[in-house]
Short mmCIF file of C-alpha atoms and ligand atoms in Angstrom, two decimals:
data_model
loop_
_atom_site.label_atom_id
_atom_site.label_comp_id
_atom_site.label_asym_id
_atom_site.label_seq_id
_atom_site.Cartn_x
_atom_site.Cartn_y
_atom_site.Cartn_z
CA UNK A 609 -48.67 30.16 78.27
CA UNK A 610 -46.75 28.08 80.95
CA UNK A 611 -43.27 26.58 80.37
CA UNK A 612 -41.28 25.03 82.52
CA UNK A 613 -38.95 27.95 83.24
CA UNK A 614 -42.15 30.07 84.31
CA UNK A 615 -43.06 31.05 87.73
CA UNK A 616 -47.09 30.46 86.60
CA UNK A 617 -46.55 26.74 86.41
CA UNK A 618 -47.18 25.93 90.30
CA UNK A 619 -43.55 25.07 90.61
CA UNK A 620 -41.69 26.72 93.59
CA UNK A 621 -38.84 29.06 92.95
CA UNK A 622 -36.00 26.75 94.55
CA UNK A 623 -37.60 24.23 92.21
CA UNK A 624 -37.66 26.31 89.28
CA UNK A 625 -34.33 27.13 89.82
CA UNK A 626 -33.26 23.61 89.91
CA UNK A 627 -34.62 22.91 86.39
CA UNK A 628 -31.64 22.84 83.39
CA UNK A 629 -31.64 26.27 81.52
CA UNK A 630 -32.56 24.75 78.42
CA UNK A 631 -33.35 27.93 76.41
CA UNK A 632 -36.25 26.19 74.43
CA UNK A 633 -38.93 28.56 73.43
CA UNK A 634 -42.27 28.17 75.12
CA UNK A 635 -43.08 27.06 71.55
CA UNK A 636 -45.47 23.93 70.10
CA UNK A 637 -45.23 20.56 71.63
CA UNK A 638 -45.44 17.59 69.43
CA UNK A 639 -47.18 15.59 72.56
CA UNK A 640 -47.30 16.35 76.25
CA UNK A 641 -47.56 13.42 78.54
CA UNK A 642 -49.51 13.37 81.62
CA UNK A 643 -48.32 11.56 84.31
CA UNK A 644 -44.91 11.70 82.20
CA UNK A 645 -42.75 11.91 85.59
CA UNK A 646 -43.66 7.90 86.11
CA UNK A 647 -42.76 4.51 85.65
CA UNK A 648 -44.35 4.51 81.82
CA UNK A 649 -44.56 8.06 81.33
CA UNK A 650 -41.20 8.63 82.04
CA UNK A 651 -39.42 6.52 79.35
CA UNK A 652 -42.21 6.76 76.75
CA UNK A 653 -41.37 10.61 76.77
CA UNK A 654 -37.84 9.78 76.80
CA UNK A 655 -38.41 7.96 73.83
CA UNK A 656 -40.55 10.20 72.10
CA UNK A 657 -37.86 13.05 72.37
CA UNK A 658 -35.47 10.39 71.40
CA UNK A 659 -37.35 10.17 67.65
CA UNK A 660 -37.02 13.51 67.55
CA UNK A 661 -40.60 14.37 68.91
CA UNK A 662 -40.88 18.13 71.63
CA UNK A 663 -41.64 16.66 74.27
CA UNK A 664 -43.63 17.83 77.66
CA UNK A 665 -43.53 16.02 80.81
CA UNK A 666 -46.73 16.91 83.16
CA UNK A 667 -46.61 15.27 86.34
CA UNK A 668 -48.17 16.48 89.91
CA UNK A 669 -45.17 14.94 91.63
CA UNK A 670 -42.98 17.87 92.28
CA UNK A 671 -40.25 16.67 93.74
CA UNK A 672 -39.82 14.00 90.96
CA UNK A 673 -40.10 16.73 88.64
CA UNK A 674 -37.11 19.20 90.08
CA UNK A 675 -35.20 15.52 90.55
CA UNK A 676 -35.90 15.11 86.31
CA UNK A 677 -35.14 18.49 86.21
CA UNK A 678 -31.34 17.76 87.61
CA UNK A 679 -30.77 15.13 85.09
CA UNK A 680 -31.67 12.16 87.68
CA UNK A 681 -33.94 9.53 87.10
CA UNK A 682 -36.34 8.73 89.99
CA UNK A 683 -35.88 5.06 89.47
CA UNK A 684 -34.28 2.15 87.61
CA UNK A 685 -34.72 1.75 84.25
CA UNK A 686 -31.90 0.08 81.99
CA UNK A 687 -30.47 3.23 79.67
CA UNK A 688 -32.60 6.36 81.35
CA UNK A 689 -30.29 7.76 83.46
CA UNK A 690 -27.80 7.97 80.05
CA UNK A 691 -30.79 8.95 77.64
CA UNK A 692 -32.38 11.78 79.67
CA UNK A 693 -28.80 13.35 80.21
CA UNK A 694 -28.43 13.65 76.50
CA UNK A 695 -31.89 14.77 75.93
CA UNK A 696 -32.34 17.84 78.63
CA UNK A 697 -29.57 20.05 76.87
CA UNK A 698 -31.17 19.36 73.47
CA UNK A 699 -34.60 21.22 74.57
CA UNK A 700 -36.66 18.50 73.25
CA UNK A 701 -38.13 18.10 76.83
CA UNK A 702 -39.98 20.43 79.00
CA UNK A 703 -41.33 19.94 82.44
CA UNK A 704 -44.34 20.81 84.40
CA UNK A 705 -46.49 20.88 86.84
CA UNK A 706 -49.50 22.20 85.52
CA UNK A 707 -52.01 20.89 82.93
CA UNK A 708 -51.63 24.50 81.06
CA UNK A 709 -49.02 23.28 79.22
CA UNK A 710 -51.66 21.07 77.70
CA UNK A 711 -52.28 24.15 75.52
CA UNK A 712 -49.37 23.94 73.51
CA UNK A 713 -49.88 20.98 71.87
CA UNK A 714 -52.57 18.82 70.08
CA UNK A 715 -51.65 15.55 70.99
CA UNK A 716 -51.83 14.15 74.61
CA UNK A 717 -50.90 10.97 76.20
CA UNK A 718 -52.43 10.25 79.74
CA UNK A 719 -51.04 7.54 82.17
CA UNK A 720 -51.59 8.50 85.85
CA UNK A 721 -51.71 5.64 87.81
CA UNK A 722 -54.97 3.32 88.07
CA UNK A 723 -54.99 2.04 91.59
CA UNK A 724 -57.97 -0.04 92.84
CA UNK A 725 -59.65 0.70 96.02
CA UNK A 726 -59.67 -0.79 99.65
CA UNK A 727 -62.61 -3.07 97.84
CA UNK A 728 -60.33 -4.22 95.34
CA UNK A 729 -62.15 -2.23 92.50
CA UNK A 730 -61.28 0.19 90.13
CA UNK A 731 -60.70 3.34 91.69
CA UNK A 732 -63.00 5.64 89.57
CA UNK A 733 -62.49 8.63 90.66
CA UNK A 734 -59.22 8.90 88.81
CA UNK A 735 -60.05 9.72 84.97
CA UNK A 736 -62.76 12.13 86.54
CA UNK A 737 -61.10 14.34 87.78
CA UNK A 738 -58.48 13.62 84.74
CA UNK A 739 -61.12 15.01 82.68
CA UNK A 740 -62.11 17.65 85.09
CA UNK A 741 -58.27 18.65 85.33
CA UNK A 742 -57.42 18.53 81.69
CA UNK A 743 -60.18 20.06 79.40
CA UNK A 744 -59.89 23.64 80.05
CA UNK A 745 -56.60 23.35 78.45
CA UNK A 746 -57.44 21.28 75.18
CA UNK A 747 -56.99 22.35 71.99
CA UNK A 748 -60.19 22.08 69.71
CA UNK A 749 -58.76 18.91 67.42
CA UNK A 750 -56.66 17.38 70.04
CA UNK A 751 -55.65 13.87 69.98
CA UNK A 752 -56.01 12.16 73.54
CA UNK A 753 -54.29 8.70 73.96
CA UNK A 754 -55.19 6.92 77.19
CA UNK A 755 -52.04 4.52 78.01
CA UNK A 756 -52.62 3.67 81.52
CA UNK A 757 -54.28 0.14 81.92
CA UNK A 758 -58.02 0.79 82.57
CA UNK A 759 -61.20 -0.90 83.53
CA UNK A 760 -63.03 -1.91 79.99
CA UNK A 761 -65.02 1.57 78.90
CA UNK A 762 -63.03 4.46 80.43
CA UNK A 763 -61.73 5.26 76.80
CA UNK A 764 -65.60 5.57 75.81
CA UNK A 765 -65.96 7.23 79.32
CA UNK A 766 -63.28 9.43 78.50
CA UNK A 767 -64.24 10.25 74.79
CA UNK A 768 -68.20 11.38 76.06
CA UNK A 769 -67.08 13.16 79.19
CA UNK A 770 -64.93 15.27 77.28
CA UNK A 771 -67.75 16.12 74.33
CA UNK A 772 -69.54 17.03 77.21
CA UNK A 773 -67.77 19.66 78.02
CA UNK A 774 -67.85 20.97 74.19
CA UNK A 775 -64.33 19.14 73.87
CA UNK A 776 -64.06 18.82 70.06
CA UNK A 777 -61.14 15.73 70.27
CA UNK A 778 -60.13 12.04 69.31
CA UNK A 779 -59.88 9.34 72.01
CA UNK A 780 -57.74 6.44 71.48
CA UNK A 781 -56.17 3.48 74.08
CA UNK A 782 -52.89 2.63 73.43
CA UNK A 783 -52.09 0.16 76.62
CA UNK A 784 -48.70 -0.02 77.78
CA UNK A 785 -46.64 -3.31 77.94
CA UNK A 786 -43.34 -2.95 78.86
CA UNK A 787 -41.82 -4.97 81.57
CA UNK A 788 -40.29 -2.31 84.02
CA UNK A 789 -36.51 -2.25 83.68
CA UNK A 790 -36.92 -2.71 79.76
CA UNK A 791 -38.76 0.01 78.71
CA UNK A 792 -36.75 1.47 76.56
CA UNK A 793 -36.13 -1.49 74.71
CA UNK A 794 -39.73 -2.93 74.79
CA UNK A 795 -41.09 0.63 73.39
CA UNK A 796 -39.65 -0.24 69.92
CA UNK A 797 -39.25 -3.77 69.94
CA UNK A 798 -43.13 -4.77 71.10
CA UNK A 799 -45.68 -4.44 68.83
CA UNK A 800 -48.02 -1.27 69.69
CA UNK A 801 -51.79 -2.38 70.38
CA UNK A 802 -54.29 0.74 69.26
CA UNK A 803 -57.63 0.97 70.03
CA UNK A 804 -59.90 3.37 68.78
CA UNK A 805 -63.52 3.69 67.70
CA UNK A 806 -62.90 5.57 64.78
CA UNK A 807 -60.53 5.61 61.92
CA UNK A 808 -59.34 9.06 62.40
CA UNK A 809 -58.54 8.95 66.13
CA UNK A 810 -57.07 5.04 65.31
CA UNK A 811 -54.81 6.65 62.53
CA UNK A 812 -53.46 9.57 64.63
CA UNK A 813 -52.62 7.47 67.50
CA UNK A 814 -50.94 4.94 64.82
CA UNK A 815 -48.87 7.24 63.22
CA UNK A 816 -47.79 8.80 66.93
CA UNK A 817 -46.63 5.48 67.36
CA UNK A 818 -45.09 4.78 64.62
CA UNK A 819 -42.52 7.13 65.79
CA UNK A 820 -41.73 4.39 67.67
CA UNK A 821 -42.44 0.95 66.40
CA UNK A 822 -43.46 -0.02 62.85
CA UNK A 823 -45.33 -2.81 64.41
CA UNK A 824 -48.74 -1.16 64.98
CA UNK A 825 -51.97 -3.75 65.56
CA UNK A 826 -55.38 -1.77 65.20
CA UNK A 827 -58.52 -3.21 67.28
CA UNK A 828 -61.86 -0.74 69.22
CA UNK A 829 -60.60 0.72 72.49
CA UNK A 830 -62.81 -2.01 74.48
CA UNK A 831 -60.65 -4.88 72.35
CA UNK A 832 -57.32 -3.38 73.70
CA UNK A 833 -58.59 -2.65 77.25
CA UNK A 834 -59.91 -6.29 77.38
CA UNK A 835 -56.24 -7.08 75.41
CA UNK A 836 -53.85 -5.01 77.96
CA UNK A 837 -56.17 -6.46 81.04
CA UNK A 838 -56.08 -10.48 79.71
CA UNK A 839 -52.35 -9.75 79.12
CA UNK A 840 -51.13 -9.45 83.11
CA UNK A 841 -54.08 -11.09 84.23
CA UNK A 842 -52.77 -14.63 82.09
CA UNK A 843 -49.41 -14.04 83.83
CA UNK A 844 -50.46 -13.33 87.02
CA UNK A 845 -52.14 -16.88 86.65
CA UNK A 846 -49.24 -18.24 85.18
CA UNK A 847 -47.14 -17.97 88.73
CA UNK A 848 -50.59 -19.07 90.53
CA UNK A 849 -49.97 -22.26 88.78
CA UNK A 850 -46.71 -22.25 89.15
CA UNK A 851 -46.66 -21.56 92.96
CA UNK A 852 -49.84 -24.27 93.32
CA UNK A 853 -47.68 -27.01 91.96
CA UNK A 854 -44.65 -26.10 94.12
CA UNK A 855 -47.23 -26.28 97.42
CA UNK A 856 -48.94 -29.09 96.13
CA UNK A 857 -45.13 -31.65 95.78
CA UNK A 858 -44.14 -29.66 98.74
CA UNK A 859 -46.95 -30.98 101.41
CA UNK A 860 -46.70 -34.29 99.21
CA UNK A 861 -43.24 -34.34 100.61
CA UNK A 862 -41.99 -34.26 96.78
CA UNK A 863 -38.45 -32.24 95.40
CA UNK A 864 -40.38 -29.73 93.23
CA UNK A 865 -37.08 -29.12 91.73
CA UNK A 866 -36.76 -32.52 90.27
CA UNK A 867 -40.87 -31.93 89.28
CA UNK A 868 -40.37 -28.79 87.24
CA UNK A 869 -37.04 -30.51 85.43
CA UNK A 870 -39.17 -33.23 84.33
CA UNK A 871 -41.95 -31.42 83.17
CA UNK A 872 -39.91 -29.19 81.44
CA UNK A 873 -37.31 -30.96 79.91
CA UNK A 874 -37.20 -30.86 76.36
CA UNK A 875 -40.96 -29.97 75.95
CA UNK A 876 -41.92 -26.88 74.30
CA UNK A 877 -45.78 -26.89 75.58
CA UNK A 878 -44.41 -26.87 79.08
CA UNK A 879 -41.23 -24.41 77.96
CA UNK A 880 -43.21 -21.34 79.57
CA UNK A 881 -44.30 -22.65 82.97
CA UNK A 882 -42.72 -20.15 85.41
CA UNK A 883 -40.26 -20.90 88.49
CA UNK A 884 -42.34 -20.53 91.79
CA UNK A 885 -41.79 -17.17 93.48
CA UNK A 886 -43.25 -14.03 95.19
CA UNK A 887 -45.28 -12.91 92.40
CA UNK A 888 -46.18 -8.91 92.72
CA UNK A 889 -46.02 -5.42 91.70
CA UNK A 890 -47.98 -2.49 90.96
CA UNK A 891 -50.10 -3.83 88.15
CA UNK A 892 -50.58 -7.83 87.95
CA UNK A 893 -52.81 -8.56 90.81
CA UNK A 894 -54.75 -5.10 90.41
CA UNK A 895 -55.37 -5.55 86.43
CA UNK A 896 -56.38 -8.67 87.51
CA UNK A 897 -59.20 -7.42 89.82
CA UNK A 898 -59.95 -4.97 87.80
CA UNK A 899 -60.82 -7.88 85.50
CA UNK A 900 -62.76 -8.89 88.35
CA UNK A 901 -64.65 -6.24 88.91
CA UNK A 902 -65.82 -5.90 85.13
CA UNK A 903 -67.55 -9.67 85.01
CA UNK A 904 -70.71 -11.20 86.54
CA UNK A 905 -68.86 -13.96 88.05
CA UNK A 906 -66.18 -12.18 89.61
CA UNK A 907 -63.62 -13.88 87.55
CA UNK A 908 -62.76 -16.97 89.54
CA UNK A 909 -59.63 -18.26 87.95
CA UNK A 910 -58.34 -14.76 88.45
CA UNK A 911 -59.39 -14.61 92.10
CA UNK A 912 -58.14 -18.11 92.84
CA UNK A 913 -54.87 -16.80 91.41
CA UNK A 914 -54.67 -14.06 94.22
CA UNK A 915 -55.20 -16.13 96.63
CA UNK A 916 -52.63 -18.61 95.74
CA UNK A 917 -49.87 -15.98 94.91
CA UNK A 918 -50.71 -13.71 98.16
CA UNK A 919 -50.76 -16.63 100.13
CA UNK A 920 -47.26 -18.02 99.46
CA UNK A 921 -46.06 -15.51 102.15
CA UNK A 922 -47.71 -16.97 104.59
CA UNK A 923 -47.16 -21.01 103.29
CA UNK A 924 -43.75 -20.16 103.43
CA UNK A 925 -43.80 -18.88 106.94
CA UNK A 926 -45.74 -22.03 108.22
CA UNK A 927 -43.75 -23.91 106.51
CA UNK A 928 -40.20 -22.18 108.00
CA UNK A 929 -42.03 -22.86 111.12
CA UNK A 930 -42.47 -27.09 110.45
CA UNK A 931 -38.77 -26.98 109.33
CA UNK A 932 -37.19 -25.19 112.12
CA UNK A 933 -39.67 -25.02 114.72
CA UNK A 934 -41.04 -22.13 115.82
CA UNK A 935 -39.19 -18.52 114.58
CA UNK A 936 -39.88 -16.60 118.01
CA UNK A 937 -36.88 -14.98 118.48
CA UNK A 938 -34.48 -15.90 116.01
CA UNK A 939 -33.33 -13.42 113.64
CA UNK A 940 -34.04 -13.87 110.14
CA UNK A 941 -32.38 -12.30 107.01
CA UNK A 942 -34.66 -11.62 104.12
CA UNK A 943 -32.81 -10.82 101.39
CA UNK A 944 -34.86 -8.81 98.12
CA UNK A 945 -37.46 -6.36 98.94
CA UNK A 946 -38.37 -4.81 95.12
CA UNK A 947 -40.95 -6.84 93.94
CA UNK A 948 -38.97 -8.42 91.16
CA UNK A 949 -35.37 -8.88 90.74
CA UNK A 950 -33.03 -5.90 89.74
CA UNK A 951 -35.41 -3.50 90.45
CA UNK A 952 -36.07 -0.58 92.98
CA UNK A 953 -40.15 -0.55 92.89
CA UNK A 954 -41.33 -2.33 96.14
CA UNK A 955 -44.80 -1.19 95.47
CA UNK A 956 -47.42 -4.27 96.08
CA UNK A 957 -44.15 -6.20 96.84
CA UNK A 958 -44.20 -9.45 98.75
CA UNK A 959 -41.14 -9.14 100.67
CA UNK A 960 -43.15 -6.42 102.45
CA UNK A 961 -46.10 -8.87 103.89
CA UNK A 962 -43.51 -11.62 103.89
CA UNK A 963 -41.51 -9.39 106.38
CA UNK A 964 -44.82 -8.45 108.35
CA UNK A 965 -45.51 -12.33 108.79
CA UNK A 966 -42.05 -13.44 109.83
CA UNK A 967 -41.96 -10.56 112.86
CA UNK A 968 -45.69 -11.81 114.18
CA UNK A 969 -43.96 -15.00 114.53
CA UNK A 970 -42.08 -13.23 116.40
CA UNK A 971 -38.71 -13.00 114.44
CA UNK A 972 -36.42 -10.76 114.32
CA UNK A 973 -36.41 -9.25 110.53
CA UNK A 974 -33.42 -7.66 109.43
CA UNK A 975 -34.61 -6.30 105.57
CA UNK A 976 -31.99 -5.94 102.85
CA UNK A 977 -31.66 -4.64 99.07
CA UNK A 978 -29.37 -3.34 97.14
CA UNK A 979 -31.54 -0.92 95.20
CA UNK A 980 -34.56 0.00 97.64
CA UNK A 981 -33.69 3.38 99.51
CA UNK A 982 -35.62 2.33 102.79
CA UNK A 983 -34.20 3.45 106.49
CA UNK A 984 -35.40 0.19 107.89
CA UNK A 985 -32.86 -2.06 105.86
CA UNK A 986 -29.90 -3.10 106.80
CA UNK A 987 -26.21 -3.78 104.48
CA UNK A 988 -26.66 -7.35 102.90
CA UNK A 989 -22.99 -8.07 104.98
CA UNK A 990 -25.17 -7.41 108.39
CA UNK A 991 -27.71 -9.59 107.62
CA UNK A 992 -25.57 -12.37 106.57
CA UNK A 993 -23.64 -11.97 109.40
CA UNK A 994 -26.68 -11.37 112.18
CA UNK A 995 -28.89 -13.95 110.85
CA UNK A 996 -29.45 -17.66 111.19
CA UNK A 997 -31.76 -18.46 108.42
CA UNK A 998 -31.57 -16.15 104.83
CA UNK A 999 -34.74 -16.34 103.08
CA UNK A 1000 -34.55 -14.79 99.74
CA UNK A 1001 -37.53 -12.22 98.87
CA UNK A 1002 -35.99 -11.29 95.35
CA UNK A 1003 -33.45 -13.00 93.51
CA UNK A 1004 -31.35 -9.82 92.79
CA UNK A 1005 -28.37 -11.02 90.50
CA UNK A 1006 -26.17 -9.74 93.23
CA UNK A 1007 -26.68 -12.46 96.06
CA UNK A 1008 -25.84 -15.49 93.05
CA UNK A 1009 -21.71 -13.97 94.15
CA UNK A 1010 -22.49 -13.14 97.50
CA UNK A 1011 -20.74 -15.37 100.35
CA UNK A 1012 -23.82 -16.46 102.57
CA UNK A 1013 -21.93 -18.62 104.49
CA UNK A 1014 -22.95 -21.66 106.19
CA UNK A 1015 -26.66 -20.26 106.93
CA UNK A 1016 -29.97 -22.10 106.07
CA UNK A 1017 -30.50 -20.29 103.10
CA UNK A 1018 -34.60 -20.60 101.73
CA UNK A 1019 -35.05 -19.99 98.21
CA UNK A 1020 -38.50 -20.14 96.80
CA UNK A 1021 -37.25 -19.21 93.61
CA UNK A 1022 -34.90 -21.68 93.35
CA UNK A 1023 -32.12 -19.19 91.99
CA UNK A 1024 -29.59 -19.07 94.57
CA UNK A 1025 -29.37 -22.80 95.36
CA UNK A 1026 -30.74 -22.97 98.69
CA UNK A 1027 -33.40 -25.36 99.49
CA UNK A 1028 -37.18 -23.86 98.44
CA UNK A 1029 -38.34 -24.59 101.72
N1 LIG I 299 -45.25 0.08 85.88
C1 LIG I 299 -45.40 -0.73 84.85
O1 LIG I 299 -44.56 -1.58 84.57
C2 LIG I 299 -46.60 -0.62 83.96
C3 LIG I 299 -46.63 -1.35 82.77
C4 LIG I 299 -47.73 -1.24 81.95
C5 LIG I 299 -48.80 -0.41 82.31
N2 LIG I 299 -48.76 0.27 83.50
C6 LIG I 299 -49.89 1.14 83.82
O2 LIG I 299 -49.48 2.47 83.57
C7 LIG I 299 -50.14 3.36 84.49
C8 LIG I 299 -49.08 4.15 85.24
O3 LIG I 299 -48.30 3.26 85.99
P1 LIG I 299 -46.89 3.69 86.57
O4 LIG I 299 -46.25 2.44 87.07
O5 LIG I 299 -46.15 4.55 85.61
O6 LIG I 299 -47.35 4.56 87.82
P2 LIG I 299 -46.48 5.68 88.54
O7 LIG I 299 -47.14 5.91 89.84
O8 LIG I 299 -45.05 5.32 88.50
O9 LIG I 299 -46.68 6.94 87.60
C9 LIG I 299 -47.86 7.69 87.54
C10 LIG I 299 -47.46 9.14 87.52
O10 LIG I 299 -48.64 9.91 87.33
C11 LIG I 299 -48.52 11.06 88.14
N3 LIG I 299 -49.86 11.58 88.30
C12 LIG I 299 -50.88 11.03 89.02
N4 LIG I 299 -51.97 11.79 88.89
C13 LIG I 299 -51.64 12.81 88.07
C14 LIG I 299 -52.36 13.91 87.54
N5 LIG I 299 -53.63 14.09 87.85
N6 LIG I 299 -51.72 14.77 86.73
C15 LIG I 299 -50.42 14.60 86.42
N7 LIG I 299 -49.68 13.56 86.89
C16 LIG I 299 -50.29 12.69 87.69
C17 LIG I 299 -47.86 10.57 89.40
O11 LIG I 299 -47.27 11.64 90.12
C18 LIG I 299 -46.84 9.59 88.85
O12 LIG I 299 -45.60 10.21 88.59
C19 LIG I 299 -50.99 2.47 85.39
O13 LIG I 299 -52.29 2.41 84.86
C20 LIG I 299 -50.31 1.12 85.28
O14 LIG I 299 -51.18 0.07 85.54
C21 LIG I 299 -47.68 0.20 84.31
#
């Protein structure tokens, strides 16, 4: 049996030695979470331990593990950095590297990351070798929760590879919704979808949850992967509309500003159209082509909704370029680089391509945040001061006070007060 202060776990001996001495028997684990050292895993085990629950984290990611270990969070998330502090010395979490700790527990919650492929489909190969890596260690009776966001069937996928392998278990999908940033909030305030294709497996995962939220709605595990999958896939439509309105008044010539008051003013069935804006991340656009992938017609609307929100970038660079004439060698700031405001994640972020399409106009880029650790970026006082045009990537509550000066400042959000384009 593996614990996180053994030597059999795959963890190196500096890293060992940087995990907290938390004295906790290598006893039973109320749940282990794979993929724990994440963006979801991370504060779902947090809040598990936080109702009390043993805890183990199993993530591959070693150096995220031994940073854990020290009490550090590997990224923003409101209340994490306080909340694992006060957990480690309690014992209630344990850290690994190995699926053997799998062994010393009978309930399991899996949420590696689901990336899609260079064709924009669902990689697959992930939950094989999940299975392949996890069911030497199950115990007979075992509850397995899938939480990452899947394509529609991998629970059933999941639940038959595992019998094949004489893996006597229960298989439910309990999607994660959370907005990054509020996940410790979200995990008790949101209601908890769970799927399952039996009663037993559904009323295990329930009462897991219910450690959690009292707020529990029970559906099959293909209604909640449809459910979690519809969920970003209707938001990441949401800003397509949003942003095809703002191009549409904008090559009309039209304030979009004075558009969106209007059509929002004082009426509610227009409260929830969204502000135009760079609209990415790790999941929206790839739960949306997973959504793709699973229907016969490719899922138009959704598609259409990727190419409108991946093509602001370069509509806002063309239309820089009508404004000011052409960039080639001017130096632009860009101000944002996370893909969403007060946040450190710049994975599938649009400041990224937005920054790759400014410098083959031939621009001069200089990239800040105040949360992304990224040698390439430059203090937000340098840019200001370098460049002649600011163009905000994210609205990061910090520029609202900053001095920008006399620049051109262009601010597709419309948050800062600059012009949109
Ligand atoms: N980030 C979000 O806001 C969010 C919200 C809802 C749902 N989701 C979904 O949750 C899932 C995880 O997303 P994330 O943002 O936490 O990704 P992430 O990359 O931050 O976390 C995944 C973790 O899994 C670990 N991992 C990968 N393969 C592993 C393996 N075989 N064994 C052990 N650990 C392994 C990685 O090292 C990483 O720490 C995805 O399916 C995503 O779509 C994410």
């Amino acid at each position: 049996m593996r614990s996180c202060c053994s030597n059999e776990d795959g963890m190196t001996a500096e890293m060992i030695a940087n995990l907290p001495a938390s004295g906790a028997p290598a006893g039973p684990l109320d749940v282990v979470v794979l993929g724990g050292g994440g963006h979801v895993g991370l504060p779902l085990s947090l809040a598990f331990a936080k109702a009390g629950l043993r805890v183990g984290i199993v993530d591959i990611a070693e150096a995220t593990m031994v940073q854990i270990g020290r009490g550090e969070m590997p990224f923003l998330e409101a209340g994490a950095d306080q909340l694992l502090g006060e957990l480690l010395p309690t014992g209630r979490i344990e850290l690994s590297t190995s699926a053997e700790m799998l062994r010393r527990t009978r309930q399991v919650v899996v949420v590696v990351g689901t990336p899609i492929d260079e064709f924009l489909n669902p990689s697959m190969t992930v939950f094989e070798r999940t299975v392949e890596q996890i069911f030497p260690h199950l115990q007979p009776g075992t509850l397995v929760v899938l939480r990452s966001t899947v394509y529609p069937g991998t629970s059933e996928y999941m639940a038959s590879a595992l019998e094949a392998r004489s893996c006597n278990v229960d298989v439910a999908f309990c999607p994660e919704r959370i907005a990054e940033g509020h996940a410790l909030e979200e995990l008790s305030s949101l209601p908890q979808i769970v799927g399952s294709d039996n009663s037993a497996a559904g009323d295990r995962a329930e009462k897991l949850f219910r450690s959690l939220t009292s707020d529990i709605i029970r559906v099959s595990t293909k209604e909640a992967e449809l459910a979690k999958l519809f969920t970003n896939a209707w938001r990441y439509i949401k800003f397509a509309a949003a942003n095809q309105f703002f191009a549409i008044a904008h090559s009309a010539g039209v304030d979009y500003d004075r558009v969106q008051h209007a059509i929002r003013t004082d009426y509610p069935r227009a409260k929830d159209l969204p502000s135009p804006g760079l609209a990415a991340g790790p999941c929206l656009l790839k739960d949306t082509m997973q959504l793709a992938a699973f229907t016969s017609d490719h899922f138009q609307l959704g598609q259409s909704a990727m190419q409108v929100n991946e093509g602001l970038p370069a509509y806002m660079v063309e239309a820089m370029e009508r404004r000011y004439g052409s960039l080639r060698g001017r130096t632009i700031g860009l101000l944002g680089m996370a893909f969403k405001a007060e946040s450190d994640d710049i994975r599938s972020s649009l400041s990224y391509k937005l920054r790759k399409l400014l410098m083959w106009s031939g621009a001069r880029v200089l990239c800040t945040d105040p949360y992304v650790a990224d040698p390439r970026l430059v203090p937000l006082d340098q840019a200001i001061a370098e460049a002649e045009i600011l163009v905000v990537g994210v609205p990061h509550r910090v520029y609202r006070d900053a001095k920008l000066g006399d620049r051109e400042l262009v601010d597709i959000w419309g948050a800062l007060g600059g012009i949109r384009l």
